[in-house]
């Protein structure tokens, strides 16, 4: 039996991935882990474990022991914190279990928004001006965006209209960047980028509306310049696996402002559209052939709500 460990199973990316694998490989045994129990991840996997935070000194030893106890064949890290930790360690496997994740260069460039901006400049890809918040002064063009160098889900992101606001947030979030505010906001696009081990690249562009920091509505578009920039990024990173880029279509053309080195919250949505980058990752890990599909322009998807009852608190608790 093939056993797959999915990390951060409390999150929507991991649960979406579990749904995809359950559908494609019903014979698989799925194991999940997360640092807390207050989520519905246990509904997506056959076994659930409570994990230490990745910053815990015992995290790697704990993970190795879990791999052995559960006889794991493949591990798919889904949280950015874990991806960064594993990439910095230079690990392609833990306890001889292969990690199904993007290559280290993609993770390390994408996890830092200042490094991302410098990388885009280095390859000639137009992006918004970006500088460390510590270097900002009263000459910074306003309004601008203030955000942490490393974060996800639009956390601690602010629009600053005055330099006093920059100074206010900088004092509370010193490891941050200030960045050009790209407009119009309703022309925001999220791009899934997948590059196979043999160098083929697929790009899906979704014009989107954010709801609570997540994509709530998305429509497939096909802007040639966006595709060109995404392929350029994938090749420059020597990407292996799936990442996503965020951009806005400005009157000067597309401007990429973030590269997220992981699957995004639209993973299950785009899988249902036929762009199956989560499945492709597993297929490549298993040595199976990957065939790309691009959904037609105009295909539209939405995030829907659901709910479940877990019982009396004993059923489905973490091991």
CSV table of C-alpha atoms in Angstrom, one decimal, residues 1-314:
chain,number,residue,atom,x,y,z
A,1,UNK,CA,0.0,0.0,0.0
A,2,UNK,CA,1.2,3.5,-0.8
A,3,UNK,CA,1.1,5.9,2.1
A,4,UNK,CA,1.2,9.7,1.5
A,5,UNK,CA,1.8,12.2,4.3
A,6,UNK,CA,0.3,15.6,3.8
A,7,UNK,CA,1.5,18.3,6.2
A,8,UNK,CA,-0.6,21.3,7.5
A,9,UNK,CA,-3.8,19.3,6.9
A,10,UNK,CA,-5.8,21.9,8.8
A,11,UNK,CA,-5.4,24.3,5.8
A,12,UNK,CA,-7.5,24.5,2.7
A,13,UNK,CA,-4.5,23.7,0.4
A,14,UNK,CA,-3.8,20.4,2.1
A,15,UNK,CA,-7.4,19.4,2.3
A,16,UNK,CA,-7.9,20.2,-1.3
A,17,UNK,CA,-4.8,18.1,-2.2
A,18,UNK,CA,-6.2,15.2,-0.1
A,19,UNK,CA,-9.5,15.4,-2.0
A,20,UNK,CA,-7.5,15.3,-5.3
A,21,UNK,CA,-5.4,12.3,-4.3
A,22,UNK,CA,-8.4,10.4,-2.8
A,23,UNK,CA,-10.2,10.8,-6.1
A,24,UNK,CA,-7.2,9.8,-8.3
A,25,UNK,CA,-5.7,7.1,-6.0
A,26,UNK,CA,-8.5,5.6,-3.9
A,27,UNK,CA,-6.2,2.8,-2.9
A,28,UNK,CA,-3.7,5.2,-1.2
A,29,UNK,CA,-3.6,5.6,2.6
A,30,UNK,CA,-3.5,9.3,3.5
A,31,UNK,CA,-1.9,10.6,6.7
A,32,UNK,CA,-2.2,14.2,7.8
A,33,UNK,CA,-0.3,16.3,10.4
A,34,UNK,CA,-0.9,19.7,11.8
A,35,UNK,CA,0.2,21.8,14.8
A,36,UNK,CA,-3.3,21.9,16.3
A,37,UNK,CA,-6.6,20.0,16.3
A,38,UNK,CA,-9.2,22.7,15.6
A,39,UNK,CA,-9.9,22.0,12.0
A,40,UNK,CA,-11.6,19.5,9.8
A,41,UNK,CA,-8.4,17.8,8.4
A,42,UNK,CA,-9.3,14.5,10.0
A,43,UNK,CA,-12.2,14.2,7.5
A,44,UNK,CA,-9.7,14.2,4.6
A,45,UNK,CA,-7.2,11.5,5.8
A,46,UNK,CA,-7.0,8.0,7.3
A,47,UNK,CA,-4.8,9.0,10.2
A,48,UNK,CA,-4.0,12.4,11.8
A,49,UNK,CA,-1.1,13.4,14.0
A,50,UNK,CA,-0.4,16.6,16.0
A,51,UNK,CA,2.9,18.0,15.0
A,52,UNK,CA,5.4,20.3,16.7
A,53,UNK,CA,5.8,23.7,15.0
A,54,UNK,CA,8.5,23.8,12.4
A,55,UNK,CA,10.5,26.1,14.6
A,56,UNK,CA,10.7,23.5,17.4
A,57,UNK,CA,14.2,22.0,17.6
A,58,UNK,CA,12.7,18.5,17.6
A,59,UNK,CA,10.6,19.0,14.5
A,60,UNK,CA,12.8,17.1,12.1
A,61,UNK,CA,13.4,14.2,14.4
A,62,UNK,CA,9.7,14.0,15.1
A,63,UNK,CA,8.9,14.1,11.4
A,64,UNK,CA,11.5,11.3,10.7
A,65,UNK,CA,10.0,9.2,13.4
A,66,UNK,CA,6.5,9.7,12.0
A,67,UNK,CA,7.7,8.7,8.6
A,68,UNK,CA,9.0,5.4,9.9
A,69,UNK,CA,6.0,4.6,12.2
A,70,UNK,CA,3.5,5.3,9.4
A,71,UNK,CA,5.6,3.7,6.7
A,72,UNK,CA,5.3,6.8,4.6
A,73,UNK,CA,6.2,6.5,0.9
A,74,UNK,CA,5.9,10.2,-0.1
A,75,UNK,CA,5.5,13.4,1.9
A,76,UNK,CA,3.9,16.6,0.5
A,77,UNK,CA,4.7,19.7,2.6
A,78,UNK,CA,2.0,22.3,2.0
A,79,UNK,CA,2.8,25.1,4.5
A,80,UNK,CA,5.3,27.8,3.5
A,81,UNK,CA,7.0,27.6,6.8
A,82,UNK,CA,7.8,23.9,6.3
A,83,UNK,CA,8.8,24.4,2.7
A,84,UNK,CA,11.3,27.2,3.6
A,85,UNK,CA,12.7,25.1,6.5
A,86,UNK,CA,13.2,22.0,4.3
A,87,UNK,CA,14.6,24.1,1.4
A,88,UNK,CA,17.1,25.8,3.7
A,89,UNK,CA,18.2,22.4,5.0
A,90,UNK,CA,18.8,21.3,1.4
A,91,UNK,CA,16.6,18.3,2.0
A,92,UNK,CA,15.0,16.3,-0.9
A,93,UNK,CA,14.0,13.5,1.5
A,94,UNK,CA,13.4,12.9,5.2
A,95,UNK,CA,14.1,9.4,6.6
A,96,UNK,CA,14.6,8.3,3.0
A,97,UNK,CA,11.0,9.5,2.1
A,98,UNK,CA,11.0,11.8,-0.9
A,99,UNK,CA,9.6,15.2,-0.5
A,100,UNK,CA,7.1,16.3,-3.2
A,101,UNK,CA,7.8,20.0,-3.3
A,102,UNK,CA,9.2,22.7,-5.6
A,103,UNK,CA,13.0,23.0,-6.0
A,104,UNK,CA,14.9,24.9,-3.3
A,105,UNK,CA,15.8,27.9,-5.4
A,106,UNK,CA,12.1,28.5,-6.2
A,107,UNK,CA,11.2,28.3,-2.5
A,108,UNK,CA,14.0,30.5,-1.3
A,109,UNK,CA,13.4,33.2,-3.9
A,110,UNK,CA,9.6,33.2,-3.5
A,111,UNK,CA,9.4,33.1,0.3
A,112,UNK,CA,11.0,36.6,0.6
A,113,UNK,CA,9.2,39.5,-1.2
A,114,UNK,CA,12.3,41.6,-1.4
A,115,UNK,CA,14.3,38.7,-2.9
A,116,UNK,CA,11.4,38.1,-5.3
A,117,UNK,CA,11.6,41.8,-6.5
A,118,UNK,CA,15.3,41.6,-6.9
A,119,UNK,CA,15.0,38.3,-8.8
A,120,UNK,CA,12.4,39.8,-11.2
A,121,UNK,CA,14.7,42.7,-11.9
A,122,UNK,CA,17.6,40.4,-12.5
A,123,UNK,CA,15.8,38.5,-15.2
A,124,UNK,CA,14.3,41.7,-16.8
A,125,UNK,CA,10.7,40.9,-15.8
A,126,UNK,CA,8.9,44.2,-15.0
A,127,UNK,CA,7.5,44.5,-11.5
A,128,UNK,CA,6.5,47.1,-9.0
A,129,UNK,CA,9.2,49.2,-7.3
A,130,UNK,CA,10.0,47.5,-3.9
A,131,UNK,CA,12.4,48.4,-1.1
A,132,UNK,CA,13.0,47.3,2.5
A,133,UNK,CA,10.8,49.2,4.9
A,134,UNK,CA,13.9,50.2,6.8
A,135,UNK,CA,15.1,52.1,3.7
A,136,UNK,CA,11.9,54.0,3.1
A,137,UNK,CA,11.9,57.8,3.6
A,138,UNK,CA,9.7,60.7,2.9
A,139,UNK,CA,10.4,60.6,-0.8
A,140,UNK,CA,8.6,57.3,-1.3
A,141,UNK,CA,5.8,57.6,-3.8
A,142,UNK,CA,2.4,57.4,-2.1
A,143,UNK,CA,0.1,55.6,-1.7
A,144,UNK,CA,2.1,52.4,-1.4
A,145,UNK,CA,1.7,48.9,0.0
A,146,UNK,CA,3.3,47.9,3.3
A,147,UNK,CA,3.7,44.1,3.9
A,148,UNK,CA,6.0,41.6,5.6
A,149,UNK,CA,8.9,40.2,3.6
A,150,UNK,CA,7.7,36.7,4.5
A,151,UNK,CA,3.9,36.0,4.8
A,152,UNK,CA,0.9,34.5,3.1
A,153,UNK,CA,-2.8,35.2,2.9
A,154,UNK,CA,-2.6,39.0,2.9
A,155,UNK,CA,-1.6,39.0,6.6
A,156,UNK,CA,-0.4,42.4,7.9
A,157,UNK,CA,-0.7,44.1,4.5
A,158,UNK,CA,-1.6,47.8,4.7
A,159,UNK,CA,-2.1,50.6,2.2
A,160,UNK,CA,-0.1,53.6,3.4
A,161,UNK,CA,-1.2,57.1,2.3
A,162,UNK,CA,1.4,59.0,4.3
A,163,UNK,CA,5.0,58.5,5.4
A,164,UNK,CA,3.8,58.6,9.0
A,165,UNK,CA,1.8,55.5,8.3
A,166,UNK,CA,4.8,53.7,7.0
A,167,UNK,CA,6.8,54.7,10.1
A,168,UNK,CA,3.9,53.5,12.3
A,169,UNK,CA,3.8,50.0,10.7
A,170,UNK,CA,7.6,49.8,10.3
A,171,UNK,CA,8.0,50.1,14.1
A,172,UNK,CA,5.6,47.2,14.6
A,173,UNK,CA,6.7,45.0,11.6
A,174,UNK,CA,10.4,45.9,11.1
A,175,UNK,CA,11.1,43.0,8.7
A,176,UNK,CA,8.8,44.3,5.9
A,177,UNK,CA,8.9,45.9,2.5
A,178,UNK,CA,7.1,48.9,0.9
A,179,UNK,CA,6.0,48.4,-2.6
A,180,UNK,CA,4.3,50.3,-5.5
A,181,UNK,CA,0.5,50.1,-5.3
A,182,UNK,CA,-0.6,48.5,-8.6
A,183,UNK,CA,-4.0,49.5,-10.0
A,184,UNK,CA,-6.7,48.8,-10.9
A,185,UNK,CA,-7.3,46.4,-8.0
A,186,UNK,CA,-10.1,44.6,-9.9
A,187,UNK,CA,-7.6,43.5,-12.5
A,188,UNK,CA,-5.7,41.1,-10.2
A,189,UNK,CA,-4.6,37.8,-11.6
A,190,UNK,CA,-3.4,34.6,-9.9
A,191,UNK,CA,-1.3,32.4,-12.1
A,192,UNK,CA,-0.6,28.7,-11.4
A,193,UNK,CA,2.8,27.7,-12.9
A,194,UNK,CA,3.8,24.1,-13.2
A,195,UNK,CA,7.0,22.9,-14.7
A,196,UNK,CA,7.7,19.2,-15.2
A,197,UNK,CA,11.1,17.5,-14.6
A,198,UNK,CA,11.6,17.3,-18.3
A,199,UNK,CA,11.2,21.1,-18.6
A,200,UNK,CA,7.6,21.5,-19.9
A,201,UNK,CA,5.7,24.5,-18.4
A,202,UNK,CA,2.0,25.0,-18.1
A,203,UNK,CA,0.4,28.3,-16.9
A,204,UNK,CA,-3.2,29.0,-15.8
A,205,UNK,CA,-4.2,32.6,-15.5
A,206,UNK,CA,-7.2,33.3,-13.3
A,207,UNK,CA,-8.7,36.8,-13.0
A,208,UNK,CA,-9.9,36.8,-9.5
A,209,UNK,CA,-11.9,38.5,-6.7
A,210,UNK,CA,-10.5,38.1,-3.2
A,211,UNK,CA,-12.9,37.3,-0.4
A,212,UNK,CA,-11.3,37.4,3.1
A,213,UNK,CA,-7.8,37.1,1.6
A,214,UNK,CA,-8.7,34.1,-0.5
A,215,UNK,CA,-9.9,33.8,-4.1
A,216,UNK,CA,-13.7,33.7,-4.0
A,217,UNK,CA,-14.3,34.1,-7.7
A,218,UNK,CA,-12.0,33.3,-10.6
A,219,UNK,CA,-12.3,33.3,-14.4
A,220,UNK,CA,-9.8,31.8,-16.9
A,221,UNK,CA,-8.0,34.4,-19.1
A,222,UNK,CA,-5.1,34.1,-21.6
A,223,UNK,CA,-2.9,37.2,-21.7
A,224,UNK,CA,0.2,36.4,-23.9
A,225,UNK,CA,2.5,38.7,-22.0
A,226,UNK,CA,1.5,37.1,-18.7
A,227,UNK,CA,2.3,33.7,-20.1
A,228,UNK,CA,5.6,34.9,-21.4
A,229,UNK,CA,6.6,36.3,-18.0
A,230,UNK,CA,5.5,33.2,-16.1
A,231,UNK,CA,7.5,30.9,-18.4
A,232,UNK,CA,10.5,33.2,-18.1
A,233,UNK,CA,10.2,33.0,-14.3
A,234,UNK,CA,9.9,29.2,-14.3
A,235,UNK,CA,12.9,28.7,-16.5
A,236,UNK,CA,15.1,31.2,-14.6
A,237,UNK,CA,14.2,29.4,-11.4
A,238,UNK,CA,14.8,26.0,-13.1
A,239,UNK,CA,11.4,25.3,-11.5
A,240,UNK,CA,10.5,21.7,-10.8
A,241,UNK,CA,6.9,21.4,-9.5
A,242,UNK,CA,4.2,23.9,-8.9
A,243,UNK,CA,4.2,27.6,-7.7
A,244,UNK,CA,2.0,30.5,-8.2
A,245,UNK,CA,2.5,34.2,-9.1
A,246,UNK,CA,0.3,37.1,-8.2
A,247,UNK,CA,0.0,40.1,-10.6
A,248,UNK,CA,-2.1,43.0,-11.7
A,249,UNK,CA,-2.9,44.1,-15.2
A,250,UNK,CA,-1.9,47.8,-15.2
A,251,UNK,CA,-2.1,50.3,-18.1
A,252,UNK,CA,1.7,49.6,-18.5
A,253,UNK,CA,1.1,45.9,-18.8
A,254,UNK,CA,1.2,43.0,-16.3
A,255,UNK,CA,3.2,43.5,-13.2
A,256,UNK,CA,4.0,40.5,-11.0
A,257,UNK,CA,4.3,41.5,-7.3
A,258,UNK,CA,4.6,38.1,-5.6
A,259,UNK,CA,5.8,34.6,-6.3
A,260,UNK,CA,4.4,32.0,-3.8
A,261,UNK,CA,6.6,28.9,-3.8
A,262,UNK,CA,3.8,26.5,-3.1
A,263,UNK,CA,0.3,25.4,-4.2
A,264,UNK,CA,-2.3,28.1,-3.7
A,265,UNK,CA,-5.8,28.1,-2.2
A,266,UNK,CA,-7.2,27.7,-5.7
A,267,UNK,CA,-5.6,24.3,-6.0
A,268,UNK,CA,-8.9,22.3,-5.8
A,269,UNK,CA,-10.8,24.9,-7.9
A,270,UNK,CA,-8.4,24.7,-10.8
A,271,UNK,CA,-8.2,20.9,-10.5
A,272,UNK,CA,-12.0,20.9,-11.1
A,273,UNK,CA,-11.4,23.1,-14.1
A,274,UNK,CA,-8.9,20.5,-15.5
A,275,UNK,CA,-5.6,22.2,-14.6
A,276,UNK,CA,-4.4,19.5,-12.3
A,277,UNK,CA,-1.0,20.7,-11.0
A,278,UNK,CA,-1.6,18.9,-7.6
A,279,UNK,CA,-2.2,15.6,-9.4
A,280,UNK,CA,0.8,16.2,-11.7
A,281,UNK,CA,3.1,16.5,-8.7
A,282,UNK,CA,2.0,13.1,-7.5
A,283,UNK,CA,2.2,11.6,-10.9
A,284,UNK,CA,5.8,12.8,-11.4
A,285,UNK,CA,6.7,11.5,-7.9
A,286,UNK,CA,5.3,8.1,-9.0
A,287,UNK,CA,7.2,8.1,-12.3
A,288,UNK,CA,3.9,8.5,-14.2
A,289,UNK,CA,3.5,10.5,-17.4
A,290,UNK,CA,2.0,14.0,-17.1
A,291,UNK,CA,-0.3,15.3,-19.7
A,292,UNK,CA,-1.2,19.1,-19.6
A,293,UNK,CA,-4.7,20.4,-20.1
A,294,UNK,CA,-5.7,24.1,-20.2
A,295,UNK,CA,-9.3,24.9,-19.5
A,296,UNK,CA,-11.0,27.2,-22.1
A,297,UNK,CA,-10.9,31.0,-21.6
A,298,UNK,CA,-14.0,32.1,-19.8
A,299,UNK,CA,-14.3,29.1,-17.6
A,300,UNK,CA,-15.4,30.4,-14.2
A,301,UNK,CA,-15.2,29.0,-10.7
A,302,UNK,CA,-16.3,30.0,-7.2
A,303,UNK,CA,-15.4,29.1,-3.7
A,304,UNK,CA,-18.3,27.4,-1.9
A,305,UNK,CA,-19.1,26.9,1.7
A,306,UNK,CA,-19.6,23.6,3.6
A,307,UNK,CA,-19.7,22.3,7.2
A,308,UNK,CA,-19.3,19.1,9.1
A,309,UNK,CA,-19.9,17.8,12.7
A,310,UNK,CA,-17.0,16.0,14.2
A,311,UNK,CA,-18.9,14.4,17.1
A,312,UNK,CA,-18.2,14.5,20.8
A,313,UNK,CA,-14.6,15.6,20.7
A,314,UNK,CA,-13.1,12.1,21.0
